[in-house]
Coordinates of C-alpha atoms and ligand atoms in Angstrom, one line a residue:
M1 CA -38.3 -0.5 -39.3
A2 CA -36.2 2.2 -37.9
S3 CA -38.8 3.0 -35.2
Q4 CA -38.6 -0.6 -34.0
L5 CA -34.8 -0.5 -33.8
V6 CA -34.7 2.5 -31.5
P7 CA -36.2 0.8 -28.4
C8 CA -33.8 -2.2 -29.0
F9 CA -30.9 0.2 -29.0
H10 CA -32.1 1.8 -25.8
I11 CA -32.4 -1.6 -24.1
T12 CA -28.9 -2.5 -25.1
V13 CA -27.5 0.8 -23.7
V14 CA -29.4 0.3 -20.5
L15 CA -28.1 -3.3 -20.1
L16 CA -24.5 -2.2 -20.9
C17 CA -24.8 0.6 -18.3
F18 CA -26.1 -1.8 -15.7
T19 CA -23.3 -4.3 -16.3
V20 CA -20.6 -1.6 -16.0
G21 CA -22.3 0.2 -13.1
R22 CA -22.6 -3.1 -11.1
S23 CA -18.9 -3.9 -11.5
D24 CA -17.3 -5.2 -8.3
I25 CA -15.0 -3.1 -6.0
S26 CA -11.5 -3.9 -7.1
C27 CA -8.0 -2.5 -7.6
R28 CA -8.1 -0.8 -11.0
N29 CA -5.4 -0.7 -13.6
E30 CA -4.2 2.3 -15.7
A31 CA -7.2 1.9 -18.0
G32 CA -9.7 1.6 -15.1
E33 CA -10.2 -2.2 -15.5
A34 CA -10.4 -4.5 -12.5
V35 CA -7.1 -6.2 -11.6
D36 CA -6.0 -8.7 -8.9
W37 CA -3.2 -6.5 -7.7
F38 CA -1.0 -3.6 -8.8
I39 CA 2.1 -1.8 -7.5
I40 CA 3.1 1.8 -8.1
Y41 CA 6.6 3.1 -7.6
K42 CA 6.4 6.9 -7.6
L43 CA 9.8 8.2 -8.7
P44 CA 11.7 10.8 -6.5
K45 CA 12.2 14.2 -7.9
F46 CA 16.0 14.1 -7.5
R47 CA 17.6 11.2 -9.3
I48 CA 21.2 10.5 -10.3
G49 CA 21.9 12.8 -13.2
E50 CA 18.4 14.2 -13.6
V51 CA 15.6 16.1 -11.9
G52 CA 12.0 14.9 -12.5
S53 CA 8.6 16.5 -11.8
G54 CA 8.0 14.4 -8.6
V55 CA 4.8 13.0 -10.0
E56 CA 6.0 10.4 -12.6
Y57 CA 5.6 6.8 -11.6
M58 CA 6.3 3.2 -12.6
Y59 CA 3.4 0.7 -12.8
L60 CA 3.4 -3.0 -12.3
D61 CA 0.7 -5.7 -12.5
S62 CA 0.6 -9.3 -13.7
A63 CA -0.5 -8.3 -17.2
A64 CA 2.2 -5.7 -17.5
G65 CA 4.8 -8.3 -16.5
S66 CA 7.5 -5.8 -15.7
W67 CA 7.8 -2.1 -14.7
Q68 CA 6.0 0.2 -17.1
R69 CA 6.5 3.9 -17.1
S70 CA 3.0 5.4 -16.7
K71 CA 1.9 8.0 -19.2
F72 CA -0.1 9.6 -16.4
M73 CA 1.0 11.7 -13.4
V74 CA 0.1 10.5 -10.0
N75 CA -1.5 13.9 -9.1
T76 CA -4.2 13.7 -11.9
T77 CA -7.5 11.9 -11.9
Q78 CA -6.2 9.4 -14.5
G79 CA -4.1 6.3 -13.7
A80 CA -4.4 3.3 -11.4
M81 CA -4.3 5.1 -8.1
A82 CA -7.1 7.6 -9.0
N83 CA -9.1 4.9 -10.9
T84 CA -9.0 2.7 -7.7
L85 CA -9.8 5.5 -5.2
N86 CA -12.5 7.0 -7.4
Q87 CA -14.6 4.0 -6.5
L88 CA -14.9 5.7 -3.1
Y89 CA -15.0 9.3 -4.2
K90 CA -17.3 9.2 -7.2
G91 CA -21.0 8.9 -6.5
K92 CA -20.5 9.4 -2.8
V93 CA -19.9 5.7 -2.2
Y94 CA -18.3 6.7 1.1
M95 CA -21.9 7.5 2.3
S96 CA -23.2 4.1 1.3
N97 CA -24.4 1.7 4.0
S98 CA -23.7 -1.3 1.8
S99 CA -19.9 -0.9 1.9
V100 CA -17.1 -0.4 4.5
Y101 CA -14.3 2.1 4.0
A102 CA -11.4 3.4 6.0
L103 CA -8.7 6.0 5.2
Y104 CA -5.8 5.8 7.6
N105 CA -2.5 7.6 7.9
D106 CA -0.4 8.6 11.0
G107 CA -0.1 11.9 9.0
A108 CA -3.7 12.7 8.0
P109 CA -4.3 15.4 5.3
H110 CA -3.9 18.9 6.7
Q111 CA -3.0 17.5 10.1
K112 CA 0.1 16.9 12.2
Y113 CA 1.5 13.5 12.8
I114 CA 0.3 11.6 15.8
R115 CA 2.9 9.2 17.0
T116 CA 0.8 7.2 19.4
Y117 CA -0.8 5.5 16.4
G118 CA 0.9 2.9 14.1
H119 CA 3.3 4.1 11.5
T120 CA 1.0 3.0 8.7
K121 CA -0.9 4.4 5.7
G122 CA -3.6 2.9 3.6
V123 CA -7.2 2.6 2.4
L124 CA -9.8 -0.2 2.7
L125 CA -13.0 -0.3 0.6
F126 CA -15.2 -3.4 0.4
D127 CA -18.8 -4.6 0.4
H128 CA -20.2 -8.1 1.3
S129 CA -18.7 -9.5 -1.9
Q130 CA -15.2 -8.0 -2.2
G131 CA -13.0 -5.0 -2.3
F132 CA -9.4 -3.7 -2.1
W133 CA -6.7 -3.0 0.5
L134 CA -4.3 -0.3 -0.7
S135 CA -1.2 0.0 1.4
H136 CA 1.1 3.0 0.7
T137 CA 3.8 5.3 2.0
V138 CA 2.5 8.7 1.0
P139 CA 2.2 11.3 3.9
H140 CA -1.1 13.2 4.2
F141 CA -2.8 11.0 1.5
P142 CA -5.4 10.3 0.3
S143 CA -7.7 13.3 0.5
F144 CA -10.9 13.5 2.5
P145 CA -13.8 11.8 0.7
E146 CA -15.8 15.0 0.0
R147 CA -12.7 16.6 -1.7
G148 CA -12.3 14.0 -4.4
Y149 CA -9.0 12.5 -5.5
Q150 CA -6.0 14.7 -4.7
Y151 CA -2.3 14.0 -4.4
P152 CA -0.5 16.1 -1.8
S153 CA 2.6 18.2 -2.6
S154 CA 4.2 16.5 0.5
G155 CA 4.3 13.2 -1.5
K156 CA 6.2 14.6 -4.5
H157 CA 9.8 15.1 -3.4
N158 CA 10.6 11.5 -2.3
G159 CA 10.1 8.1 -3.9
Q160 CA 6.9 6.3 -2.7
T161 CA 5.3 2.9 -3.2
A162 CA 1.8 1.6 -3.1
L163 CA 0.5 -1.9 -3.2
C164 CA -3.2 -2.6 -4.0
V165 CA -4.7 -6.1 -3.7
T166 CA -8.3 -7.2 -4.5
Y167 CA -9.7 -9.6 -1.8
Q168 CA -13.0 -11.4 -1.2
Y169 CA -15.0 -10.3 1.8
S170 CA -13.8 -13.1 4.0
Q171 CA -10.2 -11.9 3.8
F172 CA -11.2 -8.5 5.3
L173 CA -12.0 -10.2 8.6
S174 CA -8.3 -11.3 8.7
I175 CA -7.1 -7.9 7.6
A176 CA -9.1 -6.2 10.4
Q177 CA -7.4 -8.4 12.9
Q178 CA -4.0 -7.5 11.6
L179 CA -4.8 -3.8 11.8
V180 CA -5.6 -4.2 15.5
Y181 CA -1.9 -4.8 16.2
V182 CA -0.8 -1.9 14.0
Y183 CA -3.4 0.5 15.4
P184 CA -3.8 2.8 12.4
R185 CA -5.2 6.3 12.7
F186 CA -8.5 6.1 10.8
Y187 CA -9.2 9.7 9.8
N188 CA -12.3 9.0 7.7
C189 CA -14.2 5.7 7.9
S190 CA -17.6 4.0 7.9
V191 CA -18.5 0.5 9.2
P192 CA -22.3 0.3 8.6
T193 CA -24.6 -1.7 10.8
A194 CA -24.8 -4.6 8.3
F195 CA -21.0 -5.2 8.9
S196 CA -20.6 -4.5 12.6
A197 CA -21.2 -8.1 13.8
D198 CA -18.5 -9.5 11.5
L199 CA -16.1 -6.6 12.1
P200 CA -16.4 -5.4 15.7
Q201 CA -12.7 -4.4 15.9
L202 CA -12.9 -2.4 12.7
L203 CA -15.9 -0.6 14.1
Q204 CA -14.0 0.2 17.3
L205 CA -11.0 1.6 15.3
C206 CA -13.5 3.6 13.3
E207 CA -15.0 5.0 16.4
G208 CA -11.6 6.0 17.7
S209 CA -11.1 3.4 20.4
R210 CA -8.4 0.7 20.6
P211 CA -9.5 -3.0 20.6
P212 CA -7.7 -5.1 23.3
L213 CA -4.5 -7.0 22.1
T214 CA -3.9 -10.6 22.9
A215 CA -0.4 -10.7 21.5
N216 CA 2.2 -8.1 20.3
K217 CA 2.3 -9.3 16.7
G218 CA 0.6 -11.6 14.2
V219 CA 1.1 -13.2 10.8
K220 CA -1.8 -14.1 8.4
A221 CA -1.9 -15.5 4.9
L222 CA -4.3 -13.6 2.6
F223 CA -5.5 -14.8 -0.8
S224 CA -6.4 -12.4 -3.5
V225 CA -9.5 -12.9 -5.6
S226 CA -7.4 -14.8 -8.2
G227 CA -5.9 -17.0 -5.5
D228 CA -2.5 -15.3 -5.3
K229 CA -1.0 -15.7 -1.8
F230 CA 0.1 -12.7 0.2
V231 CA 1.4 -12.8 3.8
S232 CA 0.6 -10.0 6.2
F233 CA 3.0 -9.4 9.1
A234 CA 1.7 -6.9 11.7
K235 CA 3.4 -5.7 14.9
S236 CA 2.2 -3.5 17.8
E237 CA 4.4 -1.0 19.5
H238 CA 4.9 -3.6 22.3
F239 CA 7.1 -5.6 20.1
V240 CA 10.1 -3.4 20.4
D241 CA 12.5 -4.5 17.6
D242 CA 13.3 -3.9 14.0
I243 CA 10.5 -5.7 12.1
Y244 CA 12.9 -6.7 9.3
T245 CA 15.8 -8.2 11.3
G246 CA 14.1 -9.2 14.5
W247 CA 11.2 -10.9 13.0
V248 CA 10.3 -11.0 9.2
A249 CA 13.7 -12.2 7.8
Q250 CA 13.8 -15.0 10.5
V251 CA 10.2 -16.2 9.8
L252 CA 10.6 -16.0 6.0
G253 CA 14.0 -17.8 6.4
A254 CA 15.6 -15.4 3.8
D255 CA 18.4 -12.9 3.8
L256 CA 16.7 -9.6 2.9
L257 CA 17.8 -6.5 1.0
V258 CA 15.9 -3.6 2.5
Q259 CA 15.0 -0.2 1.1
T260 CA 13.6 2.2 3.7
W261 CA 13.9 5.9 4.3
Q262 CA 16.8 6.4 6.7
T263 CA 17.5 9.8 8.1
Q264 CA 21.0 10.7 9.3
G265 CA 22.2 9.3 12.6
R266 CA 19.2 7.2 13.6
E267 CA 19.5 4.5 11.0
L268 CA 20.0 0.8 11.8
P269 CA 23.1 -0.5 10.0
S270 CA 23.0 -3.7 7.9
N271 CA 22.7 -6.6 10.4
C272 CA 24.1 -10.1 10.2
S273 CA 23.9 -11.0 13.9
L274 CA 20.9 -13.4 13.6
P275 CA 20.7 -16.5 11.3
R276 CA 19.0 -14.5 8.5
H277 CA 20.6 -11.2 7.5
T278 CA 19.2 -7.7 6.7
M279 CA 21.2 -5.5 4.4
N280 CA 20.4 -1.9 3.6
I281 CA 19.9 -0.9 0.0
K282 CA 21.6 2.4 -0.8
R283 CA 20.7 2.9 -4.5
T284 CA 17.8 1.8 -6.6
V285 CA 17.5 1.5 -10.4
L286 CA 14.2 1.3 -12.4
P287 CA 13.9 0.8 -16.2
P288 CA 15.2 2.0 -18.4
S289 CA 17.9 3.4 -16.2
V290 CA 16.4 5.7 -13.5
Q291 CA 18.8 5.6 -10.6
F292 CA 18.2 7.2 -7.2
E293 CA 19.7 7.3 -3.7
S294 CA 17.8 5.7 -0.8
H295 CA 18.0 9.1 0.9
Y296 CA 15.4 10.4 -1.5
D297 CA 13.2 7.3 -1.3
H298 CA 10.5 7.3 1.3
S299 CA 9.3 3.8 0.1
K300 CA 9.6 0.8 2.4
W301 CA 10.2 -2.6 0.8
C302 CA 12.5 -5.6 1.0
V303 CA 13.4 -8.4 -1.4
S304 CA 15.2 -11.8 -0.7
Q305 CA 18.8 -11.7 -1.7
A306 CA 18.6 -15.2 -3.1
Y307 CA 16.5 -15.9 -6.2
E308 CA 15.4 -19.3 -4.7
D309 CA 13.7 -17.6 -1.8
Q310 CA 11.7 -15.3 -4.2
V311 CA 10.0 -13.1 -1.7
V312 CA 9.2 -9.4 -1.7
C313 CA 7.5 -7.4 1.1
L314 CA 6.1 -3.9 1.0
G315 CA 5.1 -2.0 4.1
D316 CA 5.1 0.6 6.7
L317 CA 8.3 0.8 8.7
N318 CA 11.8 2.2 8.2
R319 CA 15.0 0.7 9.6
V320 CA 15.5 3.4 12.1
K321 CA 15.7 3.1 15.9
T322 CA 12.6 5.2 16.6
Q323 CA 10.4 2.9 14.5
M324 CA 11.2 -0.1 16.6
L325 CA 8.8 1.4 19.0
R326 CA 6.0 1.9 16.5
G327 CA 3.2 -0.4 15.2
G328 CA 3.4 -1.3 11.6
G329 CA 3.4 -4.1 9.1
L330 CA 4.6 -5.7 5.9
I331 CA 2.7 -7.5 3.1
C332 CA 4.8 -10.2 1.4
S333 CA 4.4 -11.9 -1.9
Y334 CA 6.0 -14.9 -3.6
N335 CA 4.8 -13.8 -7.0
P336 CA 7.6 -14.2 -9.6
V337 CA 6.6 -11.0 -11.5
I338 CA 6.8 -8.9 -8.3
Y339 CA 10.1 -10.6 -7.3
K340 CA 11.9 -10.0 -10.5
A341 CA 10.7 -6.3 -10.6
F342 CA 12.1 -5.6 -7.2
R343 CA 15.2 -7.8 -7.2
K344 CA 16.4 -6.1 -10.4
A345 CA 15.7 -2.7 -8.8
V346 CA 18.5 -3.2 -6.3
D347 CA 21.4 -1.3 -7.6
W348 CA 23.7 -1.1 -4.6
Y349 CA 23.4 -2.4 -1.0
I350 CA 25.7 -2.6 2.0
S351 CA 26.8 -6.1 3.0
C352 CA 27.8 -6.8 6.6
Ligands
LIG1 C1 0.9 17.9 -10.8 O1 2.2 18.2 -10.3 C2 3.0 18.9 -11.2 C3 4.5 19.0 -10.6 O2 4.4 19.5 -9.3 C4 2.4 20.2 -11.5 O3 3.2 20.9 -12.4 C5 1.0 20.0 -12.0 O4 0.4 21.3 -12.2 C6 0.2 19.2 -11.0 N1 -1.1 18.9 -11.6 C7 -2.2 18.8 -10.9 C8 -3.5 18.4 -11.7 O5 -2.3 19.1 -9.7
LIG2 C1 -29.4 1.7 4.0 O1 -29.8 2.9 3.4 C2 -31.1 2.8 2.7 C3 -31.3 4.1 2.0 O2 -30.8 5.2 2.7 C4 -32.2 2.5 3.8 O3 -33.4 2.4 3.1 C5 -31.8 1.2 4.4 O4 -32.7 0.9 5.5 C6 -30.4 1.2 5.0 N1 -30.1 -0.1 5.5 C7 -29.5 -0.3 6.7 C8 -29.2 -1.7 7.1 O5 -29.2 0.6 7.5
LIG3 C1 -13.0 13.4 7.0 O1 -12.3 13.9 8.1 C2 -12.2 15.3 8.1 C3 -11.2 15.7 9.3 O2 -11.7 15.2 10.5 C4 -13.5 15.9 8.2 O3 -13.4 17.3 8.1 C5 -14.4 15.4 7.1 O4 -15.7 15.9 7.2 C6 -14.5 13.9 7.1 N1 -15.3 13.4 6.0 C7 -16.1 12.4 6.1 C8 -16.9 12.0 4.8 O5 -16.4 11.8 7.1
LIG4 C1 20.9 -7.1 14.9 O1 19.4 -7.1 15.1 C2 19.0 -7.8 16.3 C3 17.5 -7.8 16.2 O2 17.0 -6.5 16.0 C4 19.6 -7.1 17.5 O3 19.2 -7.8 18.6 C5 21.1 -7.0 17.4 O4 21.6 -6.2 18.5 C6 21.5 -6.3 16.1 N1 23.0 -6.4 16.0 C7 23.7 -5.4 15.7 C8 25.2 -5.6 15.6 O5 23.3 -4.2 15.6

């Protein structure tokens, strides 16, 4: 009998491996399972009353429901960020001709900043079925494909955020159009032949040329695989204004509390000149009671002041004069879990 069971066991293992191996390209949670979206808030090293390691982070997805302190460190190969990016690194998926990928950052790993590109950082990985768009604020991240997952020391000192959303293939056609406004610096990418007819602009960006612009900014609704709505705002450097005050707050019709990295002297003050107001957050608090000053927080996000408006955006640009002249974008969500997590994180802001 035993000799007949052995082949059955082998078949089961092979089937299991096949099912796992075939799993779709997705954002991955802390346990490596596919999720619709997740957000990471990497804590700054210097907090009020304590000094951290610079690699601890808070994790949020719809199943978590509220911020969870991760048991992992962001610079190890465990945790949501590494689980997600390892879909590119492991098995040399970056060499595949059945998926598209792009790593972009105005500050590429081991290279100087190039200011002619958009002030934007992120990763795309998808096939003809689906994939993810990870938008983040970490300088010189992520590592070159052949190096495997690495987190740079330049990303440790300050707070950082990352938003990952899983989308069907069709949504990447819209995402590519949004990226044209922003003009990201693609430092490693591949748009294989099977995708070039659908994504001519992404191919151009990948080849290092800039597709022509028909406007200086654009808005697009994007739907995650589970049907959650996200709204992408993207501006080119030709729209010379503060993205929060001059555009996004007015379009959303909401007064915004804004956390961005503001360096001395060049910051834009809280602004109540236009119908919808933009007010700078100065201090953030995350559970259980981790408080830190905006000065140590390189993340870029905003949240509606009023609970009725229930909108949060994460993105690329700081409220400083010089960044009015840069390409960049925001990805907004009306998800109540995301809203509560960020609205409660506002500890102190400057009213007009
Ligand atoms: C992660 O960063 C911490 C703090 O800088 C450091 O002590 C640790 O060795 C790093 N681990 C890895 C795997 O790089
Ligand atoms: C993709 O790669 C495989 C194996 O390297 C090759 O056989 C196939 O022709 C390629 N397909 C395209 C569309 O280039
Ligand atoms: C990624 O870009 C770096 C810097 O240009 C280069 O050295 C490396 O070979 C590239 N890797 C791939 C897989 O294209
Ligand atoms: C407020 O922001 C708008 C749009 O960027 C700008 O035109 C205006 O000058 C700002 N007001 C103040 C007082 O800075």
